[in-house]
XYZ file of N, CA and C in Angstrom:
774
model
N 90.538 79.270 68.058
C 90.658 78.819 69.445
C 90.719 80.030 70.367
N 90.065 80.497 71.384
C 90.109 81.058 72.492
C 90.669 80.555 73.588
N 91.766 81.227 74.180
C 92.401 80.959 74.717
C 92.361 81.954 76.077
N 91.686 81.326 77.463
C 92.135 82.521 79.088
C 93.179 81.969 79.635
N 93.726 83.355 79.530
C 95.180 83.679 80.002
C 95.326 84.479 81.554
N 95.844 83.484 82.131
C 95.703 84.218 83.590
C 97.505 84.192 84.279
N 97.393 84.113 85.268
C 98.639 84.294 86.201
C 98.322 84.460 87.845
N 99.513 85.103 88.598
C 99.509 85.013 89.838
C 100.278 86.296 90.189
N 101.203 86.721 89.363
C 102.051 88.032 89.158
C 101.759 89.454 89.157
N 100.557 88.988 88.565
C 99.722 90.596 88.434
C 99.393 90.812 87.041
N 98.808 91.778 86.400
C 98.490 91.771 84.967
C 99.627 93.106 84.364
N 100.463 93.217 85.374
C 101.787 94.109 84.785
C 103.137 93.024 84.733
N 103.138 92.074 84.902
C 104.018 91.140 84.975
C 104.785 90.572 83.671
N 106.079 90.918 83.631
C 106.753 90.518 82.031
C 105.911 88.844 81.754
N 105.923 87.947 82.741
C 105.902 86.793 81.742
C 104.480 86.405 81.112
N 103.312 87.529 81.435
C 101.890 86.996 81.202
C 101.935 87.835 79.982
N 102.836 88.587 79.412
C 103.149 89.155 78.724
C 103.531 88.517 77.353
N 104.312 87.938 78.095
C 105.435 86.879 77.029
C 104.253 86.287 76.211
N 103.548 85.426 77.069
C 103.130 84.494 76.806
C 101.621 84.863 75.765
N 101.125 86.404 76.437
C 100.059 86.790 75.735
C 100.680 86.911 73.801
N 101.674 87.406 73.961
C 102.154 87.817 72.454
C 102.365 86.356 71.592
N 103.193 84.926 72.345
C 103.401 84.048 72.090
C 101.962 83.447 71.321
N 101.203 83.004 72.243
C 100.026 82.777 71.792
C 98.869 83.496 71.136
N 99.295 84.784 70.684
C 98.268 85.571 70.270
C 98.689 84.855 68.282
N 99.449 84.688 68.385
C 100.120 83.941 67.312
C 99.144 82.721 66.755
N 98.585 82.058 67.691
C 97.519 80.857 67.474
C 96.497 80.917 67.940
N 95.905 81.743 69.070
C 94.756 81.492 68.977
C 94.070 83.379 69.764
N 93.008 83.011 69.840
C 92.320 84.653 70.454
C 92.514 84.377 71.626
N 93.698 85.278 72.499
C 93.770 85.268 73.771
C 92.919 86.266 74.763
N 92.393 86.230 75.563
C 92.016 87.070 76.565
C 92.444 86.461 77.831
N 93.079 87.613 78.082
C 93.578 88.128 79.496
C 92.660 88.300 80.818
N 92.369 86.983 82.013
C 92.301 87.553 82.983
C 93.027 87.455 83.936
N 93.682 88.723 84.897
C 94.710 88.422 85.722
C 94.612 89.406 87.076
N 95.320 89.188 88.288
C 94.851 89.876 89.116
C 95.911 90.977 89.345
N 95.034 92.177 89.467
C 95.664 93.315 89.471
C 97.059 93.673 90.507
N 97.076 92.913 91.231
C 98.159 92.950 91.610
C 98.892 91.740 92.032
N 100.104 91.395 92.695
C 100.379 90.220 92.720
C 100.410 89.179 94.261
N 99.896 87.976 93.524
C 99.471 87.149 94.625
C 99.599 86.052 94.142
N 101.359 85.710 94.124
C 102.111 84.476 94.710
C 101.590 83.774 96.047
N 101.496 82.547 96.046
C 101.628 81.489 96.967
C 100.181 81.890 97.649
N 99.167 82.120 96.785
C 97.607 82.019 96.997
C 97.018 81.141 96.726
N 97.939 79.844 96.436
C 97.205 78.821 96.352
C 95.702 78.357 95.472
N 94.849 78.091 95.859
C 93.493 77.771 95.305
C 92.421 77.885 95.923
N 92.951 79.627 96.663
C 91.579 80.466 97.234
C 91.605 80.972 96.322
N 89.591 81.332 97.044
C 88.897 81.801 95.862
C 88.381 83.435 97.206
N 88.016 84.335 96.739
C 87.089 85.480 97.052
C 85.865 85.026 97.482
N 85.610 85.390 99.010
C 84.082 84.876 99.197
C 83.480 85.824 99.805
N 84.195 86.949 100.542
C 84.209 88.009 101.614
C 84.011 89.446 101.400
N 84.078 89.828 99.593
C 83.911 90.650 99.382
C 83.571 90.648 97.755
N 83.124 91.534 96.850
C 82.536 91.840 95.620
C 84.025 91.789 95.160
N 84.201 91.283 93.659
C 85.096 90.835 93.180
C 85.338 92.245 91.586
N 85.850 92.912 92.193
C 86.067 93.688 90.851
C 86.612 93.883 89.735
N 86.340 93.548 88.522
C 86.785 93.663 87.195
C 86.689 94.574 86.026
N 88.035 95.066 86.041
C 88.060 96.573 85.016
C 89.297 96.303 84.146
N 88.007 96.429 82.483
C 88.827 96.501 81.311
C 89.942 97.409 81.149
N 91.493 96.574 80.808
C 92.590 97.382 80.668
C 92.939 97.011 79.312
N 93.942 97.943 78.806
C 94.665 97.919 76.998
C 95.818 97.049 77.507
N 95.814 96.155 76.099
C 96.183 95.178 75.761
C 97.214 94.984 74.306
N 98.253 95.123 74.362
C 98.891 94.846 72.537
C 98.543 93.263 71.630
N 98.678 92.431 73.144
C 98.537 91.214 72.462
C 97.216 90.518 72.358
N 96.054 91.289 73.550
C 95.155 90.107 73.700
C 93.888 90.876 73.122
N 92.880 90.216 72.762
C 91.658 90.215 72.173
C 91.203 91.391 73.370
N 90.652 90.702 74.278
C 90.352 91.296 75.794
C 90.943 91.190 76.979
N 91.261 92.532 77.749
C 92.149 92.208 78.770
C 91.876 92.852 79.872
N 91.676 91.544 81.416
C 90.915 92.630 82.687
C 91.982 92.449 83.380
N 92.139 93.527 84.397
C 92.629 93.111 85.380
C 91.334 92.830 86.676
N 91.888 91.594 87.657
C 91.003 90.879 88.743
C 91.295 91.728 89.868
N 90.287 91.912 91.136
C 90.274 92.126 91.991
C 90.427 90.647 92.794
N 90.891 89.869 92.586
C 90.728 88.320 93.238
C 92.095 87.840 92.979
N 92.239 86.437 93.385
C 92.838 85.699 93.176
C 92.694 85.226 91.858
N 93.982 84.036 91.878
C 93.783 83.336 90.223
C 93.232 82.574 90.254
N 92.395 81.750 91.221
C 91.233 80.677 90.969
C 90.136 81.597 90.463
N 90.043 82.914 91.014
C 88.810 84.215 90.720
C 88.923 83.994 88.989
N 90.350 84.444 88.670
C 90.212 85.284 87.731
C 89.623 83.797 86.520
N 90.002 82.442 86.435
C 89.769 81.402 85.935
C 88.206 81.449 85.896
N 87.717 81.376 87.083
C 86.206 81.276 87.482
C 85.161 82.310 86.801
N 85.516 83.325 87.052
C 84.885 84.529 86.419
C 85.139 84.789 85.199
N 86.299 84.567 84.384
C 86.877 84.410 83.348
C 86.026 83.501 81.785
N 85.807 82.764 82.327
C 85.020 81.546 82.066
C 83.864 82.093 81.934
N 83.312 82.551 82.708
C 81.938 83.140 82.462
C 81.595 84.025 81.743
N 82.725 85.250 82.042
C 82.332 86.324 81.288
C 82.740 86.203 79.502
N 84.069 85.073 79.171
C 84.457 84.536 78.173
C 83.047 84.284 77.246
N 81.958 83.526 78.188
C 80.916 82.440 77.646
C 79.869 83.832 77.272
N 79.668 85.116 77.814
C 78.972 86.244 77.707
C 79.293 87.199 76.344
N 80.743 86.699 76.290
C 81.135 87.332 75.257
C 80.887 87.073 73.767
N 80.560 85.733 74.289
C 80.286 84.957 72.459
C 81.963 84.491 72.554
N 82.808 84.193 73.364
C 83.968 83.273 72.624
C 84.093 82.845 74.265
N 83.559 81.313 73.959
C 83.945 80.399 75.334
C 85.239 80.142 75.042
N 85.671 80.047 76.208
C 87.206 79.734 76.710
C 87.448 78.114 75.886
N 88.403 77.782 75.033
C 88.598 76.603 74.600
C 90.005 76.022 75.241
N 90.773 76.278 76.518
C 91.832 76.059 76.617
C 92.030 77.516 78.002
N 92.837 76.698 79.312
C 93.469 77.639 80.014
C 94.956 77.732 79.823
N 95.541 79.038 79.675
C 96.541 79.035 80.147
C 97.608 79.635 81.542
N 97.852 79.509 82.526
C 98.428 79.655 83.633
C 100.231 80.180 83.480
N 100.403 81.672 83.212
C 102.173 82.199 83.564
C 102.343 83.185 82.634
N 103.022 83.187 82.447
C 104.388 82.647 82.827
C 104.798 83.102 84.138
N 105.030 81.979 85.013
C 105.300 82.162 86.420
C 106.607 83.166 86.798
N 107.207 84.011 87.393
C 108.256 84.628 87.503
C 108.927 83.661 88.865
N 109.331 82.568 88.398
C 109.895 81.493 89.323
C 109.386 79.803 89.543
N 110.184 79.086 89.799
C 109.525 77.219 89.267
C 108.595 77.207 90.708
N 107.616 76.437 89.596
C 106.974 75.469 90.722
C 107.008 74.082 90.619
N 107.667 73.759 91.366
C 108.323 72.137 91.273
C 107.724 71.456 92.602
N 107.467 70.463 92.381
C 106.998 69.191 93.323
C 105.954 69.639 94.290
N 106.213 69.501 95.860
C 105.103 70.045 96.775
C 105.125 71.417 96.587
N 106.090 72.140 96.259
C 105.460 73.816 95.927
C 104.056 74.123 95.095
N 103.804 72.948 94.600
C 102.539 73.160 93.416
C 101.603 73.379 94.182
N 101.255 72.648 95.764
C 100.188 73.114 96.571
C 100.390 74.772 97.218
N 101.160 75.286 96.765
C 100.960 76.943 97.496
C 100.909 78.045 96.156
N 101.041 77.173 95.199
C 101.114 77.668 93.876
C 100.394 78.875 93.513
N 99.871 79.571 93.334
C 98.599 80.565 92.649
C 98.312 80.068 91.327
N 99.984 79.985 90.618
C 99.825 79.797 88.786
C 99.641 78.627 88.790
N 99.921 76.954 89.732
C 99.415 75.745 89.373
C 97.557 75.849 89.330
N 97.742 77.048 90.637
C 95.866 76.302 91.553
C 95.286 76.309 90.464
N 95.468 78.328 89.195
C 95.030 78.590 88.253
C 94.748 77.717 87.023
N 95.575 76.661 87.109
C 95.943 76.116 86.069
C 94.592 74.879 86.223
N 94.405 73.913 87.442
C 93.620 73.292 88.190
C 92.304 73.693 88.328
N 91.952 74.858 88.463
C 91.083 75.645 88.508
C 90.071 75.274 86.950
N 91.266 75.925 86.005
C 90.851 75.568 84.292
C 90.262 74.156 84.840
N 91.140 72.904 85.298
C 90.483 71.852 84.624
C 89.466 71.372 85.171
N 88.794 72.582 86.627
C 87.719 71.680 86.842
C 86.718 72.457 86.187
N 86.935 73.612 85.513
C 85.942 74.357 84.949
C 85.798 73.593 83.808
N 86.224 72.035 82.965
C 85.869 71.417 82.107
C 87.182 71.988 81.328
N 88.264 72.263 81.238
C 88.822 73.174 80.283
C 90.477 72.463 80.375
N 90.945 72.198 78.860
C 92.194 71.351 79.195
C 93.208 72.741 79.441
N 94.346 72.627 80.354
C 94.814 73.264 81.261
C 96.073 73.252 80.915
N 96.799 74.116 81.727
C 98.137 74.084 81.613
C 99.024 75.092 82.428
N 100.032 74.926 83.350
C 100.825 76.138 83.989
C 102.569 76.384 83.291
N 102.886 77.250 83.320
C 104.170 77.613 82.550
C 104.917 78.751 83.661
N 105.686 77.903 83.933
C 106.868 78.637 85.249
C 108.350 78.691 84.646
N 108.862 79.617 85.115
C 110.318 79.992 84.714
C 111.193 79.861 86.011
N 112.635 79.233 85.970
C 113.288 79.012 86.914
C 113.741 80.403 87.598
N 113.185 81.179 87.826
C 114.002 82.970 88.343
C 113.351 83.210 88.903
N 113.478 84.407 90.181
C 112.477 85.135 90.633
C 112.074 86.131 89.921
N 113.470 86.726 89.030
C 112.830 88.298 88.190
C 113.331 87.615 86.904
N 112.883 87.368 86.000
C 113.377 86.342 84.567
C 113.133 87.608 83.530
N 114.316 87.002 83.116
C 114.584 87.999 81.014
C 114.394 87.338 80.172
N 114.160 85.832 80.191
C 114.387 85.225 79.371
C 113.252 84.439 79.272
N 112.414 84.773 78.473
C 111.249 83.972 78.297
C 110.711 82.888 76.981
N 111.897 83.125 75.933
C 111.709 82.551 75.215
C 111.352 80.474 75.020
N 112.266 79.489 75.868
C 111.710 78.568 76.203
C 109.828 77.943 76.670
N 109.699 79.369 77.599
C 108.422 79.527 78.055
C 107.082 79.710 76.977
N 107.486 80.560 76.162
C 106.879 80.844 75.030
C 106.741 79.392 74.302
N 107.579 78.551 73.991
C 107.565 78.048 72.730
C 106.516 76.661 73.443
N 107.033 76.551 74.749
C 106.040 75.506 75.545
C 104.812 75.824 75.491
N 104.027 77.380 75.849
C 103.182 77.285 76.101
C 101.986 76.822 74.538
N 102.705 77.269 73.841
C 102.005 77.662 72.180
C 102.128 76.103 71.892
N 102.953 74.817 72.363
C 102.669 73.758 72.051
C 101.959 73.015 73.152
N 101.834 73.396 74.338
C 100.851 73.066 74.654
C 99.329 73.684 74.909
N 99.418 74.498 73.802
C 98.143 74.919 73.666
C 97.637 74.746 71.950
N 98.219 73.690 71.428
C 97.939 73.431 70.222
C 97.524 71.451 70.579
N 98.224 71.034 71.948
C 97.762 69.992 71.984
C 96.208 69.637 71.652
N 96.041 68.389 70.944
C 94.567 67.901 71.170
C 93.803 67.995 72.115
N 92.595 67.940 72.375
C 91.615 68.079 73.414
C 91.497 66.788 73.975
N 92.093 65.643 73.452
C 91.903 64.382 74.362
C 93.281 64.037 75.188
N 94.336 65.229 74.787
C 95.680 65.280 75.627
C 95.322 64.807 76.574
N 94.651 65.687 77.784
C 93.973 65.727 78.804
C 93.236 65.428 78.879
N 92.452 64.367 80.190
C 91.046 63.823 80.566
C 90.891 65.136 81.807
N 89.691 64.331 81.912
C 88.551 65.107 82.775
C 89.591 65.754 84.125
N 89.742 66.780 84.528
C 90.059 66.965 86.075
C 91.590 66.688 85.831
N 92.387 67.071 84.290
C 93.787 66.766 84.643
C 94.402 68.312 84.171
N 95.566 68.791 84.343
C 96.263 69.794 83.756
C 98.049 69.361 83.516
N 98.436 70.323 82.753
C 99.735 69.791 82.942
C 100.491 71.201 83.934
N 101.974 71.016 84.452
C 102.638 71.434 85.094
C 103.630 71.705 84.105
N 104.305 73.000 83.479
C 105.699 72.899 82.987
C 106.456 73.945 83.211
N 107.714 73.660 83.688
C 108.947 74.076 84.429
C 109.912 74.587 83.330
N 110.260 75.608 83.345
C 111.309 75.546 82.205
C 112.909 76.217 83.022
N 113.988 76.011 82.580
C 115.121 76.481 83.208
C 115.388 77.842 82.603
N 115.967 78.712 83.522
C 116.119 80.166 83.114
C 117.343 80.049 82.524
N 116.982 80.037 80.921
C 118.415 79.460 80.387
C 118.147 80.311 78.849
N 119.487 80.306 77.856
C 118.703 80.211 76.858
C 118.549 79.127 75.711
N 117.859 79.616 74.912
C 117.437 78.206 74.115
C 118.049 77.263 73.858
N 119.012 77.245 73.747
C 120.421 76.605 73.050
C 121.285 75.981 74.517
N 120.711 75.936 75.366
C 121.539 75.705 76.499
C 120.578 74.715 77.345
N 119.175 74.531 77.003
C 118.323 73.757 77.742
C 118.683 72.169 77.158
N 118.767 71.277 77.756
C 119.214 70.132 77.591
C 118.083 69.197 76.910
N 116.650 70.019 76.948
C 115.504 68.919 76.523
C 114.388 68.931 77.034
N 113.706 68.399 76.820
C 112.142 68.017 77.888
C 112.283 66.553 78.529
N 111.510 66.766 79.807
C 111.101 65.563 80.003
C 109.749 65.565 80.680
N 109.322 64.560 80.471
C 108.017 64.109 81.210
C 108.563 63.421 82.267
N 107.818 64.427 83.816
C 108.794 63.709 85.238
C 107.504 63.497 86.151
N 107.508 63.555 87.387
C 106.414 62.923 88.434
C 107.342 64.107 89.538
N 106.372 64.613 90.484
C 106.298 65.555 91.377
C 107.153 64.658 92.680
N 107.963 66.008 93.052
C 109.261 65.689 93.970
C 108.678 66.400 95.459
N 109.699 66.286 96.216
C 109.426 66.831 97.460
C 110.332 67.992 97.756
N 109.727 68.904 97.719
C 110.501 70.586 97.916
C 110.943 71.148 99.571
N 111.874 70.517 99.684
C 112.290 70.208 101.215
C 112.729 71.808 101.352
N 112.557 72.855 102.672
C 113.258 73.740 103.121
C 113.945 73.944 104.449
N 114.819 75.061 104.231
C 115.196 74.914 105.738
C 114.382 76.183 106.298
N 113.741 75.919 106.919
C 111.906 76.822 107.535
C 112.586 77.557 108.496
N 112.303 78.799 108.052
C 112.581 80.016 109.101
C 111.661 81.154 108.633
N 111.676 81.803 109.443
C 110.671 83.084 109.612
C 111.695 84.536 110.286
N 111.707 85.514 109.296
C 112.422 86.815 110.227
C 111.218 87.209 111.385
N 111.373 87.541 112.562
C 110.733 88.359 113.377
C 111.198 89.605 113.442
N 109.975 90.595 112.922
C 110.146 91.787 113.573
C 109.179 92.513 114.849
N 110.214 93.043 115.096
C 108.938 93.622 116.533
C 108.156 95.349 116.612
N 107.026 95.543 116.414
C 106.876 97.281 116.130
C 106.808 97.821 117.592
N 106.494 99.254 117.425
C 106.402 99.976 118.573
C 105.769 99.193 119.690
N 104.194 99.253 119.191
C 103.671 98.950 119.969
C 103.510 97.439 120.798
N 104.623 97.030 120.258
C 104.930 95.275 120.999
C 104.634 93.999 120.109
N 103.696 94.303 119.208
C 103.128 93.314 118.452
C 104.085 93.013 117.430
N 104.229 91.192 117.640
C 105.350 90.929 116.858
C 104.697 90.048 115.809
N 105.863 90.846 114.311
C 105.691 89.902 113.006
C 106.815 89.232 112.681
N 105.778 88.204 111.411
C 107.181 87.061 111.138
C 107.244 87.506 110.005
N 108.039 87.198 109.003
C 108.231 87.326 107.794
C 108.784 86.574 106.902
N 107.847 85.204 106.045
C 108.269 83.918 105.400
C 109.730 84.161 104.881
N 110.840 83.332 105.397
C 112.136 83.046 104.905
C 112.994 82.030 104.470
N 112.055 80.774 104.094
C 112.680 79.686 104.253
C 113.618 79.431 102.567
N 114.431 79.172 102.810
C 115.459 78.468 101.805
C 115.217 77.298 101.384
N 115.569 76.914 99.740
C 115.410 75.536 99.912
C 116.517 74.426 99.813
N 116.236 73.577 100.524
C 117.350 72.522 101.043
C 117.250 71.609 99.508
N 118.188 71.358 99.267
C 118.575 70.743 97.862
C 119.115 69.789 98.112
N 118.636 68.399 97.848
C 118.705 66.941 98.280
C 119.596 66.466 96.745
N 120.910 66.047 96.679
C 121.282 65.451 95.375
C 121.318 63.739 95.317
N 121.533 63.526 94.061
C 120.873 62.227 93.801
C 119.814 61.944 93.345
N 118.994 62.800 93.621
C 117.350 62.496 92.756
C 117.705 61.891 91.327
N 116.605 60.947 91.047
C 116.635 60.765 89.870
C 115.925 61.599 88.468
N 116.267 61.848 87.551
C 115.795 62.444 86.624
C 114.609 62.795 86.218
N 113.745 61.089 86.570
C 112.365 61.719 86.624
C 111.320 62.568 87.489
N 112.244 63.017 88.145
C 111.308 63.873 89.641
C 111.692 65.082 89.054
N 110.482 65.758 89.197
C 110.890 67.249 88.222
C 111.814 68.211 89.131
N 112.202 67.962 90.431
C 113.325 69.158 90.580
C 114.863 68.549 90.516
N 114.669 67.451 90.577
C 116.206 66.920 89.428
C 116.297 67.643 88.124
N 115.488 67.259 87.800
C 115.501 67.406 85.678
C 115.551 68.877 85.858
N 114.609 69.830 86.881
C 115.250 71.022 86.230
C 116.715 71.622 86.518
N 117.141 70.847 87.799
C 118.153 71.280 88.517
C 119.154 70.896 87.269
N 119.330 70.224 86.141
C 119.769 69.582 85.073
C 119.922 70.206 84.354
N 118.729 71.535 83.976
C 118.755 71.989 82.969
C 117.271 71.879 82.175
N 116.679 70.538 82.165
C 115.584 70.122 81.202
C 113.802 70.928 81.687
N 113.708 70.985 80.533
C 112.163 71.834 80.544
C 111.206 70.290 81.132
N 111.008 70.499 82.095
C 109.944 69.634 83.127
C 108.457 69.366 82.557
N 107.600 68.286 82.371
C 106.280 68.358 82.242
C 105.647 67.301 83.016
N 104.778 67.881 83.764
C 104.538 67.202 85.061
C 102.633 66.897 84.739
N 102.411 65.370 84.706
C 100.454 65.929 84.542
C 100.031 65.902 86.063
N 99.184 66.794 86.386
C 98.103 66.782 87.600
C 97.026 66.614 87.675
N 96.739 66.278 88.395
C 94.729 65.993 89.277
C 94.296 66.758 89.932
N 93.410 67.202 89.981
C 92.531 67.906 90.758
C 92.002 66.467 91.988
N 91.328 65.571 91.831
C 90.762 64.668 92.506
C 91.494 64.339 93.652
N 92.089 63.920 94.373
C 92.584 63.917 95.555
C 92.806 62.686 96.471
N 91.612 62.110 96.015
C 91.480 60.646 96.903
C 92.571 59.703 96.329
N 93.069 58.831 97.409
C 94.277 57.977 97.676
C 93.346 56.594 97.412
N 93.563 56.346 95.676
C 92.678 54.734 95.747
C 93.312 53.918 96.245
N 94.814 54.200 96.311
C 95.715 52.407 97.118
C 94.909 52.821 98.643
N 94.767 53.677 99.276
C 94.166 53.374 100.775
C 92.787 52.811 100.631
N 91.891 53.453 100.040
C 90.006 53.008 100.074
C 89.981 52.285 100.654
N 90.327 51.109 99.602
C 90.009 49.539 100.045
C 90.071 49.158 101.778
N 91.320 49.498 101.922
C 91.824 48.926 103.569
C 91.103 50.154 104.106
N 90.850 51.241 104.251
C 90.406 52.453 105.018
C 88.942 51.321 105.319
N 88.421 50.893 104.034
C 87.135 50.407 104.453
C 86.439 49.858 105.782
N 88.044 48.755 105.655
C 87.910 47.965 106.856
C 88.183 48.582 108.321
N 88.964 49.749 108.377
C 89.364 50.307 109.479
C 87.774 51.224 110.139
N 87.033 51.777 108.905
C 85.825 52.600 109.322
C 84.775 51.633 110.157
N 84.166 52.392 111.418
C 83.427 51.483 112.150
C 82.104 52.040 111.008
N 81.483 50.599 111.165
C 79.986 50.869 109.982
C 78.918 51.585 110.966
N 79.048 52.140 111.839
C 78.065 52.949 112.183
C 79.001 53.932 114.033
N 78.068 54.872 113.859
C 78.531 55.688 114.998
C 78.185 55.195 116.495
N 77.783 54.078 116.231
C 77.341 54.101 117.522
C 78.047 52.946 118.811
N 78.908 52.625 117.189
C 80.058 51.607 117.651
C 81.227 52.734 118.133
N 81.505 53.675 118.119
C 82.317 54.647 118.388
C 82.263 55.054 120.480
């Protein structure tokens, strides 16, 4: 099994690390990741400039680049150059994230988009986040990713990936898995302003997050707030089928009724 291994951290990042050694265990990993780090890049891609890729040494992986791009880049290009190599990509893997991505955070994600990215490139998917901003403890992360990268190929349908959360804990202290459904990552939204010489003023993202209790268990920032290793499935597809139907009736059938 060939396995692309990407991230959002950078390709110096302990947990793409973790995870390269974890899985080098089961299958031929290659490494693509972007050379430096680019959290909360979401599921841009490079359109504006030549995308550069230079082979770096590796302990754990078969082949290992670092990206001049983002992590939708490094998935995209990854894939290709995988298929050049004589070993197509059979499986993405996305992290180990250095911090959770739980509920609406998954849309600013880099390591979900990456993960999304895999599944529209045809490729069953997967993201692996750790509850920390700077994490030591990667072992939980590890043992997730290597089982979900041993899952079957019909785990996943067309255009799905999974999401998994693990608590910065250690092994013996995580309460379990669960399979949960995506929560709402409420903050309290602020921005530092600074002001330079020359007058022009910056902000600088600060928002905290507001922690709603009571959730129930199955919303993945309960379960991790709990303790439990989170597994969340996603879509790429987007469209709202409970609206269609009625949207139908609301659309005028031609423009000229407008």
């Amino acid at each position: 099994m060939n396995i692309l291994l990407t991230n959002d951290d950078g390709i110096e990042a302990e947990g793409i690390a973790a995870l390269a050694e974890a899985l080098g265990a089961v299958a031929d990993v290659y490494v693509f990741s972007p050379k430096e780090q680019k959290s909360a890049s979401g599921h841009s891609i490079t359109i504006s400039k030549p995308i550069e890729v230079r082979e770096v040494a590796s302990p754990f992986a078969v082949k290992s680049f670092a990206v001049d791009g983002t992590p939708a880049d490094c998935v995209k290009l990854g894939c290709i150059i995988m298929e050049k190599l004589g070993a197509p990509a059979d499986k993405v893997v996305s992290g180990a994230n250095h911090g959770m991505n739980l509920g609406t955070d998954t849309l600013y994600s880099g390591t979900v988009s990456a993960a999304l990215e895999g599944a529209l490139c045809g490729k069953p998917s997967v993201a692996v986040s750790v509850g920390h901003r700077w994490p030591t403890i990667f072992e939980v992360a590890r043992r997730m990713a290597v089982w979900a990268a041993l899952l079957p190929l019909s785990a996943l349908g067309a255009g799905e990936a999974l999401n998994i959360n693990v608590p910065h804990l250690p092994l013996e202290d995580v309460k379990g898995i669960r399979a949960t459904r995506l929560g709402r990552m409420e903050y309290e939204e602020a921005f530092r302003e600074e002001e330079s010489r020359d007058g022009a003023r910056s902000f600088y993202y600060a928002g905290r997050p507001s922690l709603r209790e009571g959730l129930p268990l199955d919303i993945d920032i309960a379960a991790h707030r709990a303790g439990w290793v989170t597994v969340t499935p996603l879509m790429v597809y987007l469209t709202d089928s409970r609206r269609l139907e009625g949207l139908g009736a609301l659309v005028p059938k031609s423009v000229l009724e407008l």
